[in-house]
Amino acid sequence: MSGNYHQERSRLIQQHKEEIKSIEKEIKSKRGVLKEQYQRHLEEAQKRHQEEMKEFETKYGNEEEKVKKGNKPVALSSSSKEAEGCNSGKTVLYEERQWNSLSKSELEIECKLRGLNSKGGKEDLVTRLFIFTADQKSKLSKIPQGEQKGMEVVKSRDKSSGNLESSSIKGFTVVSSTNKFAPPEINYSEAGGTGRRKGRSQNRKIDHRKNVKPGHNSWAAFCARNDIPRKNTGLNIHEDLNSESSDDEKNEEEEQSLKDSHSENDSIESDENELSGSESEDIDEEELARRNKRRAVMVKVLEKMFSSITISEKKNGLKLSEIEGQLTRLNVKNFKPELLGYKSLEEWLSCQSKTVLTYDEHNQLVFPPGHKIPDSKNNKKDDAYYVDSLSEQEEKKNSDDDDFFI
C-alpha cells in the first residue's frame, strides 16, 4: 500500500502542479479584467486542490503518518534554530508561494529551509516544494481547532537578513522565507499613476528640434540676419513695368509680321538672314532642339520616299505638288514647313543638302541625291550676262557658209 500511496499522491500533485502552471502562464500574458478573472480561477483551483488532497488522505487513512514520521524540518541559521527552540512541541508551518514564478536560486533556498534536497533542476525543486506544501496542509487539517489556538505564528519581516520573527495570530507557527531576493517596494504614486518607476523617462532621447522657434533656420531668416538681398524681392513693385513691356513686345511682333508680309518678294538670301536673326532672338533653346529633331526625322522620310518611288519617277523627278501626296502615303500627317523653321515647301527642299536630294529650281522638280541636272541653252541665253563660247560662234559661221553655197 505504501508504494501505491506514493504513486497516487505524486500523480495527484503533478496534476495540480500542471493546472496551476497553465493558469499562472495565462495570468502573465493577460491584463486588466482578464487578469483578474484568471487570478480568481487560480484561487478556486487552489481550494479545489486542498479538498482533493483531504479526500485522498481520508481514503488512505493514517498511512501518511507512518511514511512521514522521520521527516523533520532542518533550520539553516541560528535565528531559525532559536525559533524552533522556542516553539518546541508545536507544529511548524512554512509559507506557501507560487513556486513556478521563483528562480532556481530562490527555490534552492526554500528547499534548504524546509530540509529538502536542493540539488537537481528547477522542475525537480518545484515538485519537491509542491509535495512538501501538500503534506503540510494535510497535517494541519488533522489537528483539531482547540489545539491550534495555543500555537504561534512565525513570519520574517527583516528582508535583508531573512531573520524570523514570531507572533501569535492564528494559533499555529508559520515560517516565512522572505529574503534578499524579494522585489523592492515601489511607490508608483510618485510616477504620476502611470505604473512606471520614477525617472524612467529620463533615458528617452530628447528631440532638440522641437525647442527651435518656427522659421528660425529658414532661408528668409538667414537673409534677414545677414542683410542679404533675396532673389524675388521687388516683384510686386515691377509688375506694372513687366505688363507694359509685354504689351510693347506684342506690338513689335505685329509690326514685324506686317513687314514680313510686305517683304515676301525679296531674295531667298535676305529671307534666310532675317529668319536666322529672328530665331536667335525669339526662339528658345527648347524650341530649337525640337525643330532640329523634326528636321532629322523628315530627312529619314525623304530617304524612305526615294527608295519607294519607281524608276521613271527617279529619272523624270517628282513635281513640287506631288511631294505632299508622297508624304501622306508614308503616314506623315499635318505636315507644315513652319514647324521646321521654313516658310514654304520649296524653301525647305531648296535648303536640303545634295546628299539628301537634288532640287531643280527652274522646273520645280525633286530628284534623288546624285542626279545631274542638264543646263539648257535657252536658259543660258535668257541670262543677260551670258557670253557665247568660241565653239558656238564657229558653228554659226559654218551654218552661214552652208547657206551661202546653197
Tab-separated table of C-alpha atoms in Angstrom:
chain	number	residue	atom	x	y	z
A	1	MET	CA	0.000	0.000	0.000
A	2	SER	CA	2.881	2.337	0.699
A	3	GLY	CA	4.056	2.096	-2.932
A	4	ASN	CA	0.576	2.768	-4.277
A	5	TYR	CA	0.188	5.602	-1.809
A	6	HIS	CA	3.272	7.438	-3.044
A	7	GLN	CA	2.442	6.853	-6.716
A	8	GLU	CA	-1.126	8.093	-6.418
A	9	ARG	CA	-0.077	11.031	-4.295
A	10	SER	CA	2.669	12.145	-6.701
A	11	ARG	CA	0.311	11.751	-9.664
A	12	LEU	CA	-2.323	13.923	-7.979
A	13	ILE	CA	0.237	16.565	-7.027
A	14	GLN	CA	1.613	16.594	-10.580
A	15	GLN	CA	-1.875	17.217	-11.963
A	16	HIS	CA	-2.367	20.093	-9.546
A	17	LYS	CA	1.011	21.492	-10.478
A	18	GLU	CA	0.304	21.446	-14.247
A	19	GLU	CA	-3.071	23.083	-13.772
A	20	ILE	CA	-1.643	25.883	-11.625
A	21	LYS	CA	1.243	26.350	-14.070
A	22	SER	CA	-1.125	26.838	-17.012
A	23	ILE	CA	-3.240	29.340	-15.056
A	24	GLU	CA	-0.166	31.311	-13.975
A	25	LYS	CA	1.011	31.423	-17.568
A	26	GLU	CA	-2.292	32.957	-18.612
A	27	ILE	CA	-2.071	35.487	-15.761
A	28	LYS	CA	1.307	36.695	-17.037
A	29	SER	CA	0.039	37.163	-20.595
A	30	LYS	CA	-3.298	38.832	-19.727
A	31	ARG	CA	-4.029	42.306	-18.437
A	32	GLY	CA	-6.868	44.187	-16.861
A	33	VAL	CA	-10.172	42.366	-16.353
A	34	LEU	CA	-8.949	39.117	-17.896
A	35	LYS	CA	-6.022	39.010	-15.497
A	36	GLU	CA	-8.382	39.381	-12.525
A	37	GLN	CA	-10.564	36.570	-13.843
A	38	TYR	CA	-7.605	34.197	-14.145
A	39	GLN	CA	-6.479	35.127	-10.632
A	40	ARG	CA	-9.896	34.082	-9.368
A	41	HIS	CA	-9.547	30.814	-11.272
A	42	LEU	CA	-6.188	30.294	-9.570
A	43	GLU	CA	-7.677	30.781	-6.112
A	44	GLU	CA	-10.535	28.422	-6.914
A	45	ALA	CA	-8.103	25.815	-8.238
A	46	GLN	CA	-6.012	26.007	-5.073
A	47	LYS	CA	-9.087	25.488	-2.889
A	48	ARG	CA	-10.178	22.567	-5.045
A	49	HIS	CA	-6.730	21.016	-4.787
A	50	GLN	CA	-6.871	21.241	-0.992
A	51	GLU	CA	-10.210	19.457	-0.931
A	52	GLU	CA	-8.908	16.741	-3.261
A	53	MET	CA	-5.893	16.198	-1.034
A	54	LYS	CA	-8.154	15.908	2.016
A	55	GLU	CA	-10.241	13.270	0.259
A	56	PHE	CA	-7.071	11.450	-0.741
A	57	GLU	CA	-5.771	11.423	2.857
A	58	THR	CA	-9.065	10.218	4.296
A	59	LYS	CA	-9.140	7.428	1.721
A	60	TYR	CA	-5.683	6.073	2.631
A	61	GLY	CA	-6.183	6.599	6.402
A	62	ASN	CA	-3.111	7.015	8.644
A	63	GLU	CA	-0.578	5.587	6.181
A	64	GLU	CA	0.800	9.063	5.578
A	65	GLU	CA	1.806	9.385	9.265
A	66	LYS	CA	3.764	6.134	9.102
A	67	VAL	CA	5.584	7.192	5.979
A	68	LYS	CA	6.349	10.761	7.110
A	69	LYS	CA	7.446	10.028	10.711
A	70	GLY	CA	11.132	10.725	10.057
A	71	ASN	CA	10.627	13.980	8.100
A	72	LYS	CA	11.521	16.942	10.304
A	73	PRO	CA	12.344	20.463	9.091
A	74	VAL	CA	16.029	21.395	9.266
A	75	ALA	CA	16.874	25.013	10.108
A	76	LEU	CA	19.809	26.793	8.412
A	77	SER	CA	20.558	29.848	10.510
A	78	SER	CA	20.923	30.330	14.239
A	79	SER	CA	17.837	32.511	14.260
A	80	SER	CA	15.741	29.681	12.810
A	81	LYS	CA	17.125	27.313	15.495
A	82	GLU	CA	16.072	29.728	18.174
A	83	ALA	CA	12.634	29.881	16.626
A	84	GLU	CA	12.400	26.103	16.706
A	85	GLY	CA	13.635	26.044	20.327
A	86	CYS	CA	11.059	28.499	21.486
A	87	ASN	CA	8.352	26.690	19.540
A	88	SER	CA	9.356	23.112	20.507
A	89	GLY	CA	6.464	20.750	20.614
A	90	LYS	CA	4.466	22.809	18.177
A	91	THR	CA	3.696	22.184	14.505
A	92	VAL	CA	5.817	24.352	12.188
A	93	LEU	CA	4.120	25.593	9.011
A	94	TYR	CA	6.077	27.076	6.140
A	95	GLU	CA	4.816	29.743	3.812
A	96	GLU	CA	3.219	28.627	0.557
A	97	ARG	CA	4.312	30.539	-2.527
A	98	GLN	CA	3.981	30.376	-6.322
A	99	TRP	CA	6.920	28.102	-6.951
A	100	ASN	CA	6.856	28.372	-10.760
A	101	SER	CA	7.476	32.115	-10.617
A	102	LEU	CA	10.656	31.794	-8.499
A	103	SER	CA	14.186	31.484	-9.821
A	104	LYS	CA	16.366	28.436	-9.294
A	105	SER	CA	18.470	30.113	-6.583
A	106	GLU	CA	15.336	31.040	-4.649
A	107	LEU	CA	13.991	27.507	-4.974
A	108	GLU	CA	17.248	26.102	-3.601
A	109	ILE	CA	16.986	28.372	-0.549
A	110	GLU	CA	13.375	27.308	0.017
A	111	CYS	CA	14.350	23.624	-0.167
A	112	LYS	CA	17.210	24.085	2.304
A	113	LEU	CA	14.906	25.949	4.680
A	114	ARG	CA	12.479	23.029	4.675
A	115	GLY	CA	15.204	20.388	4.961
A	116	LEU	CA	14.731	19.108	1.416
A	117	ASN	CA	17.338	18.150	-1.147
A	118	SER	CA	18.410	21.313	-3.029
A	119	LYS	CA	20.154	19.506	-5.894
A	120	GLY	CA	18.716	18.984	-9.368
A	121	GLY	CA	16.959	21.090	-11.954
A	122	LYS	CA	14.302	23.726	-11.464
A	123	GLU	CA	11.427	21.333	-12.184
A	124	ASP	CA	12.705	18.863	-9.586
A	125	LEU	CA	12.868	21.568	-6.940
A	126	VAL	CA	9.354	22.767	-7.776
A	127	THR	CA	7.904	19.256	-7.462
A	128	ARG	CA	9.576	18.764	-4.067
A	129	LEU	CA	8.152	22.017	-2.763
A	130	PHE	CA	4.662	21.189	-4.077
A	131	ILE	CA	4.758	17.818	-2.324
A	132	PHE	CA	6.000	19.407	0.905
A	133	THR	CA	3.236	22.029	0.967
A	134	ALA	CA	0.591	19.383	0.291
A	135	ASP	CA	1.857	17.305	3.236
A	136	GLN	CA	1.839	20.383	5.412
A	137	LYS	CA	-1.791	21.134	4.563
A	138	SER	CA	-2.837	17.561	5.278
A	139	LYS	CA	-1.191	17.705	8.727
A	140	LEU	CA	-2.899	20.982	9.531
A	141	SER	CA	-6.293	19.568	8.557
A	142	LYS	CA	-5.917	16.696	11.064
A	143	ILE	CA	-5.078	18.960	14.036
A	144	PRO	CA	-8.234	19.922	15.991
A	145	GLN	CA	-9.112	23.598	16.288
A	146	GLY	CA	-8.797	23.540	20.084
A	147	GLU	CA	-5.093	22.724	19.851
A	148	GLN	CA	-4.487	25.349	17.150
A	149	LYS	CA	-5.417	28.232	19.468
A	150	GLY	CA	-2.267	27.895	21.556
A	151	MET	CA	0.075	27.863	18.545
A	152	GLU	CA	2.209	30.792	17.455
A	153	VAL	CA	2.813	32.251	14.014
A	154	VAL	CA	6.416	32.845	12.897
A	155	LYS	CA	6.928	35.264	9.963
A	156	SER	CA	10.004	37.001	8.617
A	157	ARG	CA	9.997	40.784	8.334
A	158	ASP	CA	13.728	41.506	8.041
A	159	LYS	CA	14.231	41.357	4.237
A	160	SER	CA	17.961	41.974	4.280
A	161	SER	CA	18.973	39.088	6.559
A	162	GLY	CA	15.922	36.826	6.374
A	163	ASN	CA	15.582	36.585	10.187
A	164	LEU	CA	12.420	35.064	11.615
A	165	GLU	CA	10.016	36.816	13.943
A	166	SER	CA	7.234	35.056	15.856
A	167	SER	CA	3.758	36.402	16.552
A	168	SER	CA	0.565	34.734	17.794
A	169	ILE	CA	-2.099	35.412	15.147
A	170	LYS	CA	-3.848	32.234	14.021
A	171	GLY	CA	-2.655	29.864	16.738
A	172	PHE	CA	-0.013	27.981	14.656
A	173	THR	CA	3.584	28.570	13.673
A	174	VAL	CA	4.341	29.814	10.137
A	175	VAL	CA	7.906	30.098	8.852
A	176	SER	CA	8.176	32.714	6.070
A	177	SER	CA	11.197	32.805	3.784
A	178	THR	CA	11.195	36.386	2.531
A	179	ASN	CA	14.842	37.231	1.900
A	180	LYS	CA	17.043	39.500	-0.138
A	181	PHE	CA	15.613	38.078	-3.377
A	182	ALA	CA	12.214	39.640	-2.693
A	183	PRO	CA	11.392	42.547	-5.041
A	184	PRO	CA	11.752	46.045	-3.553
A	185	GLU	CA	8.722	48.095	-2.659
A	186	ILE	CA	7.968	50.749	-5.277
A	187	ASN	CA	5.824	53.822	-4.732
A	188	TYR	CA	4.028	54.122	-8.031
A	189	SER	CA	2.215	57.271	-6.944
A	190	GLU	CA	5.467	59.195	-7.465
A	191	ALA	CA	5.434	58.282	-11.157
A	192	GLY	CA	2.135	60.064	-11.695
A	193	GLY	CA	-0.022	56.942	-11.579
A	194	THR	CA	1.449	55.563	-14.811
A	195	GLY	CA	2.699	52.321	-13.266
A	196	ARG	CA	6.322	53.127	-14.125
A	197	ARG	CA	9.272	53.838	-11.884
A	198	LYS	CA	10.257	57.375	-11.218
A	199	GLY	CA	12.932	58.668	-13.550
A	200	ARG	CA	12.446	56.044	-16.249
A	201	SER	CA	11.578	58.657	-18.843
A	202	GLN	CA	14.998	60.280	-18.383
A	203	ASN	CA	16.600	57.647	-20.638
A	204	ARG	CA	14.478	58.680	-23.589
A	205	LYS	CA	16.037	60.590	-26.442
A	206	ILE	CA	15.163	64.272	-26.496
A	207	ASP	CA	14.430	65.925	-29.835
A	208	HIS	CA	16.034	69.365	-29.536
A	209	ARG	CA	14.484	70.441	-32.817
A	210	LYS	CA	11.128	70.872	-31.093
A	211	ASN	CA	12.557	73.691	-28.947
A	212	VAL	CA	13.616	75.707	-32.007
A	213	LYS	CA	11.346	78.610	-32.875
A	214	PRO	CA	9.427	78.291	-36.170
A	215	GLY	CA	11.228	79.881	-39.105
A	216	HIS	CA	14.440	80.372	-37.142
A	217	ASN	CA	16.553	78.261	-39.507
A	218	SER	CA	14.768	79.229	-42.720
A	219	TRP	CA	16.436	80.941	-45.676
A	220	ALA	CA	14.398	84.105	-45.148
A	221	ALA	CA	15.591	84.408	-41.536
A	222	PHE	CA	19.199	83.837	-42.610
A	223	CYS	CA	18.956	86.591	-45.250
A	224	ALA	CA	17.380	88.965	-42.744
A	225	ARG	CA	20.138	88.367	-40.162
A	226	ASN	CA	23.000	88.840	-42.653
A	227	ASP	CA	21.438	91.655	-44.759
A	228	ILE	CA	21.436	89.516	-47.906
A	229	PRO	CA	19.005	90.643	-50.657
A	230	ARG	CA	16.650	87.867	-51.641
A	231	LYS	CA	16.173	86.733	-55.237
A	232	ASN	CA	12.450	87.503	-55.553
A	233	THR	CA	12.410	90.885	-53.800
A	234	GLY	CA	10.749	93.714	-55.673
A	235	LEU	CA	8.473	91.572	-57.804
A	236	ASN	CA	5.355	93.425	-56.714
A	237	ILE	CA	6.959	96.790	-57.482
A	238	HIS	CA	7.803	95.955	-61.090
A	239	GLU	CA	4.609	94.110	-62.011
A	240	ASP	CA	3.251	97.094	-63.922
A	241	LEU	CA	6.541	97.564	-65.767
A	242	ASN	CA	6.571	93.906	-66.812
A	243	SER	CA	2.997	94.132	-68.097
A	244	GLU	CA	3.847	97.265	-70.113
A	245	SER	CA	6.949	95.629	-71.586
A	246	SER	CA	4.903	92.568	-72.598
A	247	ASP	CA	2.398	94.828	-74.411
A	248	ASP	CA	5.248	96.551	-76.256
A	249	GLU	CA	6.653	93.188	-77.312
A	250	LYS	CA	3.267	92.143	-78.720
A	251	ASN	CA	3.028	95.363	-80.750
A	252	GLU	CA	6.532	94.848	-82.084
A	253	GLU	CA	5.678	91.282	-83.141
A	254	GLU	CA	2.603	92.523	-85.030
A	255	GLU	CA	4.633	95.180	-86.842
A	256	GLN	CA	7.295	92.630	-87.703
A	257	SER	CA	4.693	90.249	-89.166
A	258	LEU	CA	3.390	93.066	-91.383
A	259	LYS	CA	6.908	93.825	-92.578
A	260	ASP	CA	7.478	90.154	-93.361
A	261	SER	CA	4.297	90.035	-95.452
A	262	HIS	CA	5.484	93.044	-97.480
A	263	SER	CA	8.975	91.609	-97.995
A	264	GLU	CA	7.889	88.232	-99.477
A	265	ASN	CA	9.109	89.258	-102.943
A	266	ASP	CA	12.703	89.749	-101.730
A	267	SER	CA	15.510	87.295	-102.436
A	268	ILE	CA	15.908	83.984	-100.558
A	269	GLU	CA	19.213	85.021	-99.038
A	270	SER	CA	17.738	88.075	-97.346
A	271	ASP	CA	14.865	85.914	-96.033
A	272	GLU	CA	17.299	83.397	-94.565
A	273	ASN	CA	19.264	86.146	-92.824
A	274	GLU	CA	16.108	87.608	-91.337
A	275	LEU	CA	14.960	84.183	-90.194
A	276	SER	CA	18.307	83.434	-88.564
A	277	GLY	CA	18.226	86.791	-86.779
A	278	SER	CA	14.632	86.352	-85.572
A	279	GLU	CA	15.245	82.768	-84.459
A	280	SER	CA	18.230	83.764	-82.353
A	281	GLU	CA	16.145	86.472	-80.643
A	282	ASP	CA	12.661	84.975	-80.229
A	283	ILE	CA	13.019	81.180	-80.248
A	284	ASP	CA	14.057	79.383	-77.074
A	285	GLU	CA	16.654	76.662	-76.861
A	286	GLU	CA	13.962	74.043	-76.251
A	287	GLU	CA	12.114	75.036	-79.409
A	288	LEU	CA	15.342	74.910	-81.418
A	289	ALA	CA	16.055	71.421	-80.107
A	290	ARG	CA	12.565	70.260	-81.098
A	291	ARG	CA	12.970	71.824	-84.534
A	292	ASN	CA	16.260	70.036	-85.118
A	293	LYS	CA	14.676	66.715	-84.144
A	294	ARG	CA	11.836	67.287	-86.629
A	295	ARG	CA	14.302	68.111	-89.394
A	296	ALA	CA	16.246	64.900	-88.732
A	297	VAL	CA	13.021	62.874	-88.883
A	298	MET	CA	11.974	64.470	-92.181
A	299	VAL	CA	15.388	63.683	-93.702
A	300	LYS	CA	14.751	59.987	-92.974
A	301	VAL	CA	11.270	60.342	-94.504
A	302	LEU	CA	12.754	61.750	-97.720
A	303	GLU	CA	15.228	58.859	-97.899
A	304	LYS	CA	12.366	56.399	-97.495
A	305	MET	CA	10.358	58.250	-100.163
A	306	PHE	CA	13.124	57.995	-102.782
A	307	SER	CA	13.611	54.298	-102.024
A	308	SER	CA	9.896	53.573	-102.596
A	309	ILE	CA	9.242	55.506	-105.873
A	310	THR	CA	9.502	53.950	-109.346
A	311	ILE	CA	12.476	54.176	-111.710
A	312	SER	CA	10.636	56.516	-114.084
A	313	GLU	CA	9.873	58.880	-111.226
A	314	LYS	CA	13.519	58.835	-110.232
A	315	LYS	CA	14.578	59.755	-113.799
A	316	ASN	CA	11.871	62.323	-114.539
A	317	GLY	CA	11.712	63.670	-110.956
A	318	LEU	CA	8.792	64.487	-108.688
A	319	LYS	CA	6.838	67.676	-109.066
A	320	LEU	CA	6.590	70.056	-106.149
A	321	SER	CA	2.841	69.484	-105.925
A	322	GLU	CA	3.371	65.713	-105.646
A	323	ILE	CA	5.568	65.902	-102.528
A	324	GLU	CA	2.647	66.311	-100.122
A	325	GLY	CA	0.942	63.245	-101.608
A	326	GLN	CA	4.114	61.216	-101.170
A	327	LEU	CA	4.336	62.306	-97.521
A	328	THR	CA	0.737	61.288	-96.807
A	329	ARG	CA	1.493	57.938	-98.446
A	330	LEU	CA	4.266	57.475	-95.874
A	331	ASN	CA	1.814	58.278	-92.981
A	332	VAL	CA	3.155	61.803	-92.438
A	333	LYS	CA	0.064	63.803	-91.493
A	334	ASN	CA	-0.418	67.534	-90.864
A	335	PHE	CA	2.996	68.400	-92.276
A	336	LYS	CA	3.821	72.101	-92.231
A	337	PRO	CA	7.169	73.635	-93.242
A	338	GLU	CA	6.716	76.244	-90.475
A	339	LEU	CA	7.305	73.510	-87.883
A	340	LEU	CA	10.774	73.028	-89.370
A	341	GLY	CA	11.538	76.769	-89.494
A	342	TYR	CA	10.777	77.335	-93.211
A	343	LYS	CA	8.098	79.489	-94.788
A	344	SER	CA	7.236	77.223	-97.717
A	345	LEU	CA	7.752	73.713	-99.015
A	346	GLU	CA	10.015	74.952	-101.801
A	347	GLU	CA	12.277	76.720	-99.311
A	348	TRP	CA	12.564	73.544	-97.249
A	349	LEU	CA	13.524	71.455	-100.288
A	350	SER	CA	15.990	74.008	-101.628
A	351	CYS	CA	17.788	74.155	-98.263
A	352	GLN	CA	18.399	70.399	-98.168
A	353	SER	CA	21.909	69.167	-98.855
A	354	LYS	CA	22.823	67.278	-102.047
A	355	THR	CA	23.306	64.074	-100.059
A	356	VAL	CA	19.559	64.087	-99.309
A	357	LEU	CA	18.019	65.241	-102.618
A	358	THR	CA	18.613	67.287	-105.751
A	359	TYR	CA	16.194	70.131	-106.429
A	360	ASP	CA	15.671	71.772	-109.831
A	361	GLU	CA	14.556	75.295	-109.002
A	362	HIS	CA	13.728	76.274	-112.606
A	363	ASN	CA	11.452	73.313	-113.328
A	364	GLN	CA	10.456	72.748	-109.638
A	365	LEU	CA	11.361	69.073	-109.733
A	366	VAL	CA	12.800	66.910	-106.958
A	367	PHE	CA	15.328	64.185	-107.803
A	368	PRO	CA	17.156	61.603	-105.688
A	369	PRO	CA	20.636	62.532	-104.421
A	370	GLY	CA	23.398	62.359	-107.050
A	371	HIS	CA	21.178	63.286	-110.012
A	372	LYS	CA	22.776	65.710	-112.514
A	373	ILE	CA	20.548	68.483	-113.820
A	374	PRO	CA	21.314	69.328	-117.545
A	375	ASP	CA	21.849	73.018	-118.377
A	376	SER	CA	19.611	74.051	-121.338
A	377	LYS	CA	20.837	76.612	-123.919
A	378	ASN	CA	17.704	78.620	-123.772
A	379	ASN	CA	18.205	79.167	-120.088
A	380	LYS	CA	21.723	80.456	-120.730
A	381	LYS	CA	20.618	82.816	-123.477
A	382	ASP	CA	17.872	84.229	-121.303
A	383	ASP	CA	20.570	85.289	-118.863
A	384	ALA	CA	21.701	88.894	-119.624
A	385	TYR	CA	25.259	88.158	-118.531
A	386	TYR	CA	25.688	85.065	-120.767
A	387	VAL	CA	28.506	85.208	-123.374
A	388	ASP	CA	28.672	82.700	-126.264
A	389	SER	CA	31.725	80.497	-126.361
A	390	LEU	CA	34.095	80.297	-129.391
A	391	SER	CA	32.750	76.908	-130.393
A	392	GLU	CA	29.230	78.241	-130.715
A	393	GLN	CA	30.462	81.211	-132.818
A	394	GLU	CA	32.257	78.807	-135.216
A	395	GLU	CA	29.085	76.725	-135.578
A	396	LYS	CA	27.216	79.889	-136.607
A	397	LYS	CA	29.834	80.723	-139.242
A	398	ASN	CA	29.720	77.205	-140.678
A	399	SER	CA	25.956	77.366	-140.902
A	400	ASP	CA	26.174	80.702	-142.720
A	401	ASP	CA	28.697	79.269	-145.205
A	402	ASP	CA	26.417	76.347	-145.937
A	403	ASP	CA	23.545	78.671	-146.646
A	404	PHE	CA	25.761	80.701	-148.932
A	405	PHE	CA	26.728	77.689	-151.068
A	406	ILE	CA	23.091	76.596	-151.236
